[in-house]
CSV table of C-alpha atoms in Angstrom, one decimal:
chain,number,residue,atom,x,y,z
A,788,MET,CA,5.9,-150.1,22.9
A,789,THR,CA,2.7,-151.5,24.4
A,790,ASP,CA,0.4,-149.1,22.5
A,791,ARG,CA,-2.2,-150.6,20.3
A,792,LYS,CA,-2.3,-149.7,16.6
A,793,PRO,CA,-5.0,-147.1,16.1
A,794,ALA,CA,-7.8,-148.1,13.8
A,795,GLY,CA,-7.4,-146.8,10.3
A,796,MET,CA,-3.6,-146.3,10.6
A,797,PRO,CA,-1.6,-148.5,8.2
A,798,PHE,CA,0.3,-151.2,10.0
A,799,GLU,CA,3.7,-150.3,8.7
A,800,SER,CA,3.3,-146.7,9.5
A,801,PHE,CA,2.4,-147.5,13.1
A,802,ILE,CA,5.6,-149.7,13.5
A,803,ASP,CA,7.8,-147.1,11.7
A,804,ARG,CA,6.5,-144.4,14.1
A,805,GLN,CA,7.2,-146.6,17.2
A,806,ILE,CA,10.7,-147.3,16.0
A,807,ARG,CA,11.4,-143.7,15.3
A,808,GLU,CA,10.1,-142.6,18.7
A,809,ALA,CA,12.2,-145.3,20.5
A,810,GLN,CA,15.3,-144.0,18.5
A,811,GLU,CA,14.5,-140.5,19.6
A,812,ARG,CA,14.3,-141.6,23.2
A,813,GLY,CA,17.7,-143.3,22.8
A,814,GLU,CA,16.5,-146.8,23.5
A,815,PHE,CA,18.7,-148.2,20.8
A,816,ASP,CA,21.9,-146.4,22.0
A,817,ASP,CA,24.8,-148.4,23.4
A,818,LEU,CA,23.3,-151.8,22.7
A,819,PRO,CA,25.6,-154.8,23.1
A,820,GLY,CA,27.4,-155.6,19.8
A,821,ALA,CA,26.7,-152.1,18.4
A,822,GLY,CA,29.1,-151.4,15.4
A,823,LYS,CA,30.2,-155.1,15.3
A,824,PRO,CA,29.5,-157.5,12.4
A,825,LEU,CA,26.6,-159.9,12.9
A,826,PRO,CA,27.8,-163.3,14.3
A,827,GLY,CA,27.9,-165.9,11.5
A,828,ALA,CA,27.6,-163.4,8.7
A,829,GLY,CA,29.1,-164.8,5.6
A,830,ARG,CA,28.8,-168.4,6.8
A,831,PRO,CA,26.4,-170.9,5.2
A,832,HIS,CA,22.9,-170.9,6.7
A,833,ASP,CA,22.5,-173.4,9.6
A,834,ASP,CA,19.0,-174.2,11.0
A,835,ASN,CA,20.5,-175.1,14.3
A,836,TRP,CA,22.8,-172.0,14.7
A,837,TRP,CA,21.0,-170.9,17.9
A,838,LEU,CA,21.3,-174.3,19.5
A,839,LYS,CA,25.0,-174.6,18.6
A,840,ASN,CA,25.7,-171.1,20.0
A,841,LYS,CA,23.9,-171.9,23.2
A,842,LEU,CA,25.8,-175.1,23.7
A,843,ALA,CA,29.1,-173.3,23.0
A,844,GLU,CA,28.2,-170.5,25.5
A,845,GLU,CA,27.4,-173.1,28.2
A,846,GLY,CA,30.5,-175.2,27.4
A,847,LEU,CA,28.5,-178.2,26.4
A,848,THR,CA,28.6,-180.5,23.4
A,849,MET,CA,25.9,-181.8,21.1
A,850,PRO,CA,24.3,-184.9,22.6
A,851,LEU,CA,25.1,-188.2,20.8
A,852,PRO,CA,22.9,-191.2,20.4
A,853,PRO,CA,23.7,-193.7,23.2
A,854,VAL,CA,25.7,-196.1,21.1
A,855,LEU,CA,27.9,-193.3,19.7
A,856,ALA,CA,28.4,-191.8,23.1
A,857,LEU,CA,29.4,-195.2,24.4
A,858,ARG,CA,31.8,-195.7,21.5
A,859,LYS,CA,33.3,-192.3,22.2
A,860,GLU,CA,33.7,-193.1,25.9
A,861,ALA,CA,35.3,-196.4,25.1
A,862,ASP,CA,37.9,-194.7,22.9
A,863,GLU,CA,38.6,-192.1,25.6
A,864,VAL,CA,38.9,-194.7,28.3
A,865,LEU,CA,41.3,-196.8,26.2
A,866,GLU,CA,43.5,-193.8,25.7
A,867,LEU,CA,43.4,-193.0,29.5
A,868,ALA,CA,44.2,-196.6,30.2
A,869,LEU,CA,47.2,-196.7,27.9
A,870,ASN,CA,48.5,-193.6,29.7
A,871,ALA,CA,47.6,-194.8,33.2
A,872,GLY,CA,50.2,-194.8,36.0
A,873,SER,CA,49.7,-198.3,37.2
A,874,GLU,CA,48.5,-201.7,36.0
A,875,GLY,CA,45.7,-201.6,38.6
A,876,GLU,CA,44.4,-198.3,37.2
A,877,VAL,CA,44.4,-199.8,33.6
A,878,ARG,CA,42.4,-202.8,34.8
A,879,GLN,CA,39.9,-200.6,36.7
A,880,LEU,CA,39.4,-198.3,33.7
A,881,ILE,CA,38.9,-201.1,31.2
A,882,GLU,CA,36.7,-203.2,33.4
A,883,GLY,CA,34.5,-200.2,34.1
A,884,VAL,CA,33.9,-199.5,30.4
A,885,ASN,CA,33.5,-203.2,29.7
A,886,GLU,CA,30.6,-203.2,32.2
A,887,LYS,CA,28.9,-200.4,30.2
A,888,ILE,CA,29.5,-202.2,26.9
A,889,ASN,CA,28.1,-205.5,28.2
A,890,ALA,CA,25.1,-203.7,29.6
A,891,ALA,CA,24.4,-202.1,26.2
A,892,ILE,CA,24.8,-205.4,24.5
A,893,ARG,CA,22.4,-207.2,26.9
A,894,ARG,CA,19.7,-204.5,27.2
A,895,GLY,CA,20.1,-202.8,23.8
A,896,VAL,CA,20.0,-199.0,23.5
A,897,SER,CA,18.1,-196.6,21.2
A,898,GLY,CA,19.8,-195.6,18.0
A,899,PRO,CA,22.2,-197.6,15.8
A,900,PRO,CA,22.9,-201.2,16.8
A,901,VAL,CA,25.6,-201.8,19.4
A,902,ASP,CA,28.7,-202.8,17.4
A,903,LEU,CA,31.1,-202.7,20.3
A,904,PHE,CA,32.8,-205.6,22.0
A,905,PRO,CA,34.3,-205.5,25.5
A,906,PHE,CA,38.0,-204.9,25.6
A,907,ASP,CA,40.3,-207.8,26.4
A,908,VAL,CA,41.7,-206.6,29.7
A,909,GLU,CA,44.9,-208.6,29.4
A,910,ARG,CA,45.6,-207.5,25.9
A,911,VAL,CA,45.2,-203.8,26.9
A,912,ILE,CA,47.6,-204.4,29.8
A,913,GLU,CA,50.1,-205.9,27.4
A,914,ARG,CA,49.9,-202.8,25.2
A,915,TRP,CA,50.3,-200.6,28.3
A,916,ARG,CA,53.4,-202.6,29.4
A,917,ALA,CA,54.8,-202.4,25.9
A,918,ALA,CA,54.4,-198.6,25.8
A,919,ARG,CA,56.2,-198.3,29.1
A,920,ASP,CA,59.2,-200.3,28.0
């Protein structure tokens, strides 16, 4: 399909001929997805469909602004800490995320303002103990 369109030949006729010749050569036979519905057919139009598909194929998630990513991490760490196996593990998890929260507060990050506060380590440990009893 690297031929150039001959002068004087209508553009659509040239393309139609190239497609027909490729079909006759069997270049469209056994293509992946042949006979299957188009992915996303019937769903509302999404300008970022290709990006979302690529992320899903790669097992990735949409990147979040730094503050939202930190908030998500803080929630996940709190959940991990409350299900931790030892008090030392709870303390280590909470102190680690508190360092990140304090750094974000001191330096600031791009995006929405930092509205997180460091966890009270002792209060989290109390919750952990209460859940174990």
